[in-house]
Amino acid sequence: MSISSPNQRPRRLRTNQAIRNLVSETQVRAEQLILPLFVREGLTEPKPIKGLPGVVQHTEGSLRIEMERALAAGIGGVMVFGIPNKRDPQGSEALNPNGVLSKAIRDIRAQVGDRMVVIADLCLDEFTSHGHCGVLGSPDAHGNCEVDNDATLEIYGRMAVVLAEAGAHMLGASGMMDGQVGATRAALDAAGYKDVSILAYAAKYASAFYGPFREAVESELDGDRKSYQQDPRNSRESAREIKLDAAEGADIIMVKPALAYLDIIKLASETVDLPIASYIVSGEMAMIEAAAAQGLINREPAILEALASVNRAGAGIICTYWAIEAAELLAKR
Ligand code: PBG
């Protein structure tokens, strides 16, 4: 073999689009995409969210229209977050069967039936006045309160039953409390909801990329979630979390964020044989949108490349605010 004439020519398989399609190893499909949705109690007009073009806090009416678009685009599901009018330290509104989240789930289920997977976020942070994902324990000697893991589990169990009753197909256990999957599974089973599944946020990091989301849910958080969400410097810890959630009865494993954690997605797919999901979070979207808005990158190819990367790393399910638009782009290709 001379240097001027290689006998191996990988470029042959890149000659034209048809060949490239023929040998493509992955192909994201619309049904693999989940759209996160925010519903705000008492809102009269949809309210845009800074940094996330096209993402809004929905009213009941605008939610209905968005669901029609989602159905038309053929996406796989929606993940619903509710923002209540009233918040308190216990997050009581989370247990209200007529609260903003339960009501939205009921409306969405009535609209879509089984044509799409309806996922409800199972966490207290939208409902607590302190913004933490659980209830707080008694203050320590310095007056600091920690999130009380086990007291929170008891509330998650009751919230799970309320959301299942409202019609959720699946619950997104996103609070990063120890034992949350087991406690949720036990509560659902005891109430007769054996077929309501659990999307377990097994590996969820204390990330700086949640910024715009905190505005979207009008988060009251003062401080951080480092005592329950994971340290970005770790990956072996994720293997432990993923195995625990699988053992507790998780149906799907979630890795969050996505783009800065592709190695964790890969690790998850090699650690368990459950389906793997990953969430391209608000800050990850905002970076691409901001760069595109400044003309620094080409927006649509960048979105498709981000989705392909998450899929290639091992996530068969992708949560993304771009779900509808991406489904439309994929259909055009
Ligand atoms: C908490 C929750 C978070 C997100 C969704 N649910 C993170 C947090 O506030 O710590 C972030 C989603 C995003 O940034 O898009 N239950």
CSV table of C-alpha atoms and ligand atoms in Angstrom, one decimal, residues 36 38 52 79 81 121-126 131-133 156 172-176 201 204-214 216-217 219 221 224-225 228-229 256-257 279-285 319 321, ligand 1:
chain,number,residue,atom,x,y,z
A,36,PRO,CA,-41.7,18.9,28.6
A,38,PHE,CA,-45.3,23.9,31.8
A,52,LEU,CA,-36.1,29.3,25.4
A,79,MET,CA,-43.8,15.4,30.5
A,81,PHE,CA,-44.9,20.3,35.2
A,121,ASP,CA,-43.4,15.1,37.0
A,122,LEU,CA,-43.3,13.5,40.5
A,123,CYS,CA,-41.5,16.1,42.6
A,124,LEU,CA,-42.3,18.8,45.1
A,125,ASP,CA,-40.1,21.6,44.0
A,126,GLU,CA,-42.9,23.4,42.0
A,131,GLY,CA,-38.3,25.4,46.3
A,132,HIS,CA,-36.6,22.2,47.4
A,133,CYS,CA,-37.6,18.8,45.9
A,156,TYR,CA,-44.1,11.2,46.9
A,172,GLY,CA,-41.1,11.0,36.3
A,173,ALA,CA,-39.4,10.4,39.7
A,174,SER,CA,-37.1,13.4,39.6
A,175,GLY,CA,-36.5,14.3,43.2
A,176,MET,CA,-33.3,12.4,43.8
A,201,TYR,CA,-34.2,10.0,37.2
A,204,LYS,CA,-29.5,13.5,37.9
A,205,TYR,CA,-26.8,16.0,38.5
A,206,ALA,CA,-26.7,19.3,40.4
A,207,SER,CA,-26.2,21.2,37.2
A,208,ALA,CA,-25.8,24.9,36.3
A,209,PHE,CA,-27.6,24.1,33.1
A,210,TYR,CA,-31.1,24.2,34.8
A,211,GLY,CA,-31.1,28.0,34.8
A,212,PRO,CA,-34.0,28.9,32.4
A,213,PHE,CA,-36.1,26.0,33.9
A,214,ARG,CA,-36.0,27.6,37.3
A,216,ALA,CA,-40.1,28.5,33.9
A,217,VAL,CA,-41.4,27.1,37.2
A,219,SER,CA,-38.6,28.4,41.4
A,221,LEU,CA,-35.1,28.0,45.5
A,224,ASP,CA,-28.7,24.7,45.7
A,225,ARG,CA,-29.6,21.0,45.5
A,228,TYR,CA,-29.4,15.4,46.9
A,229,GLN,CA,-28.5,15.8,43.2
A,256,LYS,CA,-30.0,14.4,33.2
A,257,PRO,CA,-28.6,16.7,31.8
A,279,TYR,CA,-33.1,15.2,29.1
A,280,ILE,CA,-31.6,18.0,27.0
A,281,VAL,CA,-32.2,20.6,29.7
A,282,SER,CA,-33.1,24.2,29.5
A,283,GLY,CA,-29.6,25.6,29.7
A,284,GLU,CA,-28.3,23.2,27.0
A,285,MET,CA,-31.1,24.4,24.7
A,319,CYS,CA,-36.7,14.7,26.4
A,321,TYR,CA,-38.2,21.3,24.3
B,1,PBG,C1,-36.5,19.4,39.5
B,1,PBG,C2,-36.3,19.7,38.0
B,1,PBG,C3,-35.2,20.3,37.4
B,1,PBG,C4,-35.5,20.3,36.1
B,1,PBG,C5,-36.7,19.7,35.9
B,1,PBG,N1,-37.2,19.3,37.1
B,1,PBG,C6,-34.0,20.7,37.9
B,1,PBG,C7,-33.8,21.5,39.1
B,1,PBG,O1,-34.6,22.5,39.3
B,1,PBG,O2,-33.0,21.1,39.9
B,1,PBG,C8,-34.6,21.0,35.0
B,1,PBG,C9,-35.1,20.9,33.6
B,1,PBG,C10,-34.4,21.8,32.7
B,1,PBG,O3,-33.5,22.6,33.1
B,1,PBG,O4,-34.8,21.9,31.5
B,1,PBG,N2,-37.6,18.6,39.8
